[in-house]
Amino acid sequence: DADVTQTPRNRITKTGKRIMLECSQTKGHDRMYWYRQDPGLGLRLIYYSFDVKDINKGEISDGYSVSRQAQAKFSLSLESAIPNQTALYFCATRSSGGKTEAFFGQGTRLTVV
Amino acid sequence: GENVEQHPSTLSVQEGDSAVIKCTYSDSASNYFPWYKQELGKRPQLIIDIRSNVGEKKDQRIAVTLNKTAKHFSLHITETQPEDSAVYFCAVWMDSSYKLIFGSGTRLLVRP
């Protein structure tokens, strides 16, 4: 089945370290998103991309960067991780035409100590 | 800017009762309103959605209503069952910005 895959699923890292979360999809969608989930705050948009040349900041982009290496791959980086970036991170994809459902990856639980 | 407010944050109902979750949004250009269910430890999954040219949509025990004038939409679950226990998110899609913005979530607990 076509899917959205995130790696790693869990990660513990130290303050100040650089870390990359990866997302790949086999759905053939052109739109990809990174969200952060914190208890009581829902899903907040970090960055989104419409194709490899089109990257846009979301609501909470400070402290994060992204790279769209190919239509199927969208990576999220924390250049210098800090404890308040401890959260559950989700990648999502969506088609630009026709059906508008967004599909989520399994999530990456990141802990910064 | 875009804003989506969701209420209540937690909801506890007896099995068999109905549950209603409400969301309001700020951008009148919004035209697509999905609802996602997230079970513990899992990814959010779409359960029902509605477009701005429709006022109500039903799928078995789940229904969504939309009032574009008032900029609010609601999820209705009838005859609730323990397996309905989860976190529910409303979301709003805006063609003007191509963003999908989520509400803060409602934790629904269905007591057997």
Short mmCIF file of C-alpha atoms in Angstrom, two decimals:
data_model
loop_
_atom_site.label_atom_id
_atom_site.label_comp_id
_atom_site.label_asym_id
_atom_site.label_seq_id
_atom_site.Cartn_x
_atom_site.Cartn_y
_atom_site.Cartn_z
CA ASP A 1 0.00 0.00 0.00
CA ALA A 2 1.17 3.50 -0.73
CA ASP A 3 2.19 5.10 2.51
CA VAL A 4 3.96 7.90 4.37
CA THR A 5 7.02 6.70 6.30
CA GLN A 6 8.92 8.58 9.00
CA THR A 7 12.33 7.75 10.39
CA PRO A 8 13.34 7.46 13.14
CA ARG A 9 10.22 6.56 15.15
CA ASN A 10 11.83 7.50 18.43
CA ARG A 11 14.88 9.56 19.20
CA ILE A 12 16.55 10.91 22.30
CA THR A 13 19.12 13.61 21.73
CA LYS A 14 21.11 16.08 23.81
CA THR A 15 20.67 19.83 23.93
CA GLY A 16 22.68 21.55 21.23
CA LYS A 17 22.87 18.55 18.90
CA ARG A 18 21.76 18.67 15.28
CA ILE A 19 19.11 16.18 14.36
CA MET A 20 17.25 15.32 11.17
CA LEU A 21 13.83 13.70 10.90
CA GLU A 22 13.04 12.12 7.58
CA CYS A 23 9.81 11.58 5.71
CA SER A 24 9.27 9.66 2.50
CA GLN A 25 6.05 8.85 0.67
CA THR A 26 4.93 6.53 -2.06
CA LYS A 27 1.57 8.21 -2.61
CA GLY A 28 2.78 10.39 -5.46
CA HIS A 29 1.56 13.53 -3.68
CA ASP A 30 3.23 16.84 -4.39
CA ARG A 31 2.31 18.60 -1.14
CA MET A 32 4.14 17.69 2.05
CA TYR A 33 3.87 19.08 5.57
CA TRP A 34 5.64 18.87 8.92
CA TYR A 35 3.56 19.24 12.09
CA ARG A 36 4.42 19.21 15.76
CA GLN A 37 2.02 17.79 18.34
CA ASP A 38 2.07 18.83 21.98
CA PRO A 39 -0.56 17.92 24.60
CA GLY A 40 -3.41 20.44 24.57
CA LEU A 41 -2.01 22.33 21.58
CA GLY A 42 -3.06 20.09 18.75
CA LEU A 43 -1.07 19.87 15.56
CA ARG A 44 0.90 22.98 14.70
CA LEU A 45 2.33 23.54 11.24
CA ILE A 46 6.12 23.94 11.06
CA TYR A 47 6.86 23.96 7.31
CA TYR A 48 5.13 22.92 4.13
CA SER A 49 6.19 22.35 0.54
CA PHE A 50 4.38 22.15 -2.78
CA ASP A 51 7.31 20.83 -4.78
CA VAL A 52 11.09 20.64 -4.57
CA LYS A 53 11.43 24.35 -5.33
CA ASP A 54 8.64 25.63 -3.12
CA ILE A 55 9.16 25.71 0.66
CA ASN A 56 7.00 27.74 3.02
CA LYS A 57 7.12 28.56 6.71
CA GLY A 58 4.23 27.53 8.92
CA GLU A 59 3.11 28.85 12.30
CA ILE A 60 6.16 27.74 14.32
CA SER A 61 9.19 27.56 12.00
CA ASP A 62 11.75 29.17 14.35
CA GLY A 63 14.47 26.70 15.30
CA TYR A 64 13.65 24.37 12.40
CA SER A 65 14.70 24.01 8.77
CA VAL A 66 13.57 21.70 6.00
CA SER A 67 14.80 20.19 2.77
CA ARG A 68 12.72 18.78 -0.08
CA GLN A 69 15.25 16.48 -1.73
CA ALA A 70 12.76 14.99 -4.17
CA GLN A 71 9.01 14.94 -4.62
CA ALA A 72 8.87 11.89 -2.34
CA LYS A 73 11.21 13.12 0.44
CA PHE A 74 10.85 15.95 2.91
CA SER A 75 13.28 16.26 5.87
CA LEU A 76 12.98 18.34 9.01
CA SER A 77 16.13 19.50 10.81
CA LEU A 78 16.73 20.92 14.25
CA GLU A 79 20.06 22.71 13.93
CA SER A 80 20.63 22.99 17.67
CA ALA A 81 18.04 21.05 19.63
CA ILE A 82 16.59 22.49 22.84
CA PRO A 83 14.39 20.79 25.46
CA ASN A 84 11.19 22.63 24.47
CA GLN A 85 11.42 20.96 21.06
CA THR A 86 10.56 17.70 22.79
CA ALA A 87 7.36 16.66 21.04
CA LEU A 88 5.71 14.24 18.64
CA TYR A 89 6.41 15.18 15.02
CA PHE A 90 4.20 14.21 12.09
CA CYS A 91 4.81 14.39 8.39
CA ALA A 92 1.74 14.59 6.13
CA THR A 93 1.10 14.55 2.40
CA ARG A 94 -1.74 15.76 0.24
CA SER A 95 -2.55 15.71 -3.43
CA SER A 96 -2.88 19.03 -5.25
CA GLY A 97 -5.88 17.90 -7.23
CA GLY A 98 -9.03 15.91 -6.78
CA LYS A 99 -9.29 14.24 -3.38
CA THR A 100 -8.14 16.55 -0.62
CA GLU A 101 -7.48 14.14 2.26
CA ALA A 102 -4.16 14.56 4.08
CA PHE A 103 -2.30 11.37 5.01
CA PHE A 104 -0.01 11.21 8.02
CA GLY A 105 3.14 9.29 8.77
CA GLN A 106 3.40 7.22 11.94
CA GLY A 107 5.08 10.03 13.84
CA THR A 108 8.51 10.58 15.40
CA ARG A 109 8.73 10.99 19.15
CA LEU A 110 11.67 13.29 19.85
CA THR A 111 13.06 13.89 23.33
CA VAL A 112 15.71 16.55 23.90
CA VAL A 113 17.54 16.17 27.22
CA GLY B 1 -4.16 35.16 10.14
CA GLU B 2 -5.72 31.75 10.23
CA ASN B 3 -7.09 30.53 13.52
CA VAL B 4 -9.11 27.44 14.45
CA GLU B 5 -10.63 27.09 17.91
CA GLN B 6 -11.96 23.76 19.12
CA HIS B 7 -14.19 23.01 22.13
CA PRO B 8 -14.39 21.25 24.48
CA SER B 9 -10.85 20.07 25.19
CA THR B 10 -12.17 16.99 27.00
CA LEU B 11 -15.55 15.28 26.79
CA SER B 12 -16.79 12.32 28.79
CA VAL B 13 -20.04 10.58 27.81
CA GLN B 14 -21.87 7.41 28.72
CA GLU B 15 -21.90 4.66 26.12
CA GLY B 16 -24.92 5.14 23.87
CA ASP B 17 -25.12 8.89 24.37
CA SER B 18 -24.25 11.48 21.73
CA ALA B 19 -21.10 13.59 21.59
CA VAL B 20 -20.72 16.97 19.92
CA ILE B 21 -17.45 18.79 19.24
CA LYS B 22 -17.40 22.32 17.88
CA CYS B 23 -14.88 24.37 15.92
CA THR B 24 -14.78 27.96 14.79
CA TYR B 25 -12.45 29.47 12.21
CA SER B 26 -11.40 32.96 11.19
CA ASP B 27 -10.67 32.92 7.46
CA SER B 28 -13.80 33.22 5.34
CA ALA B 29 -11.84 31.86 2.34
CA SER B 30 -11.71 28.44 3.98
CA ASN B 31 -13.47 25.84 1.88
CA TYR B 32 -12.67 22.36 3.18
CA PHE B 33 -13.26 21.09 6.72
CA PRO B 34 -11.97 17.63 7.69
CA TRP B 35 -12.19 15.82 11.01
CA TYR B 36 -9.43 13.48 12.16
CA LYS B 37 -9.43 10.80 14.85
CA GLN B 38 -6.24 9.91 16.66
CA GLU B 39 -6.16 6.78 18.78
CA LEU B 40 -3.53 6.44 21.47
CA GLY B 41 -0.06 6.06 19.98
CA LYS B 42 -1.30 6.23 16.40
CA ARG B 43 -1.37 8.73 13.56
CA PRO B 44 -4.39 10.97 12.90
CA GLN B 45 -6.80 9.50 10.36
CA LEU B 46 -9.60 11.17 8.46
CA ILE B 47 -13.09 10.17 9.59
CA ILE B 48 -15.30 12.64 7.73
CA ASP B 49 -14.99 15.89 5.82
CA ILE B 50 -17.23 18.55 4.35
CA ARG B 51 -16.87 21.20 1.68
CA SER B 52 -18.09 24.75 1.88
CA ASN B 53 -20.91 24.19 -0.60
CA VAL B 54 -22.54 21.60 1.67
CA GLY B 55 -24.31 22.21 4.99
CA GLU B 56 -24.32 18.70 6.42
CA LYS B 57 -22.80 15.32 5.73
CA LYS B 58 -23.46 11.97 7.38
CA ASP B 59 -21.62 8.67 7.51
CA GLN B 60 -23.35 6.09 9.69
CA ARG B 61 -23.02 7.33 13.31
CA ILE B 62 -20.91 10.34 12.40
CA ALA B 63 -22.13 13.64 10.99
CA VAL B 64 -20.61 17.05 10.36
CA THR B 65 -22.52 20.31 10.05
CA LEU B 66 -21.17 23.57 8.63
CA ASN B 67 -22.41 27.12 9.09
CA LYS B 68 -20.35 29.28 6.75
CA THR B 69 -22.01 32.51 7.78
CA ALA B 70 -21.10 31.97 11.42
CA LYS B 71 -17.79 30.29 10.53
CA HIS B 72 -18.31 27.23 12.64
CA PHE B 73 -18.64 23.52 12.09
CA SER B 74 -19.39 20.61 14.37
CA LEU B 75 -18.82 16.87 14.65
CA HIS B 76 -21.69 14.77 15.93
CA ILE B 77 -21.25 11.18 17.05
CA THR B 78 -24.41 9.27 17.93
CA GLU B 79 -24.77 6.02 19.88
CA THR B 80 -21.22 6.32 21.14
CA GLN B 81 -19.21 3.19 21.78
CA PRO B 82 -16.04 2.65 23.86
CA GLU B 83 -14.00 2.36 20.65
CA ASP B 84 -14.96 5.96 19.85
CA SER B 85 -12.64 7.00 22.70
CA ALA B 86 -9.80 8.96 21.10
CA VAL B 87 -8.60 12.50 20.41
CA TYR B 88 -10.54 14.27 17.67
CA PHE B 89 -9.15 17.17 15.63
CA CYS B 90 -10.98 19.55 13.38
CA ALA B 91 -9.05 21.19 10.58
CA VAL B 92 -9.52 23.91 8.04
CA TRP B 93 -8.08 24.06 4.55
CA MET B 94 -7.51 27.43 2.99
CA ASP B 95 -7.09 27.65 -0.77
CA SER B 96 -5.62 31.13 -0.38
CA SER B 97 -2.60 29.88 1.56
CA TYR B 98 -2.68 26.13 0.85
CA LYS B 99 -2.32 25.43 4.56
CA LEU B 100 -4.14 22.79 6.56
CA ILE B 101 -4.63 24.26 10.04
CA PHE B 102 -5.77 22.11 12.97
CA GLY B 103 -7.73 22.80 16.12
CA SER B 104 -6.25 21.96 19.51
CA GLY B 105 -8.08 18.63 19.81
CA THR B 106 -10.82 17.09 21.96
CA ARG B 107 -10.16 14.05 24.10
CA LEU B 108 -13.35 11.97 24.03
CA LEU B 109 -13.89 9.30 26.65
CA VAL B 110 -16.84 6.93 26.27
CA ARG B 111 -17.65 5.22 29.57
CA PRO B 112 -18.97 1.66 29.28
#
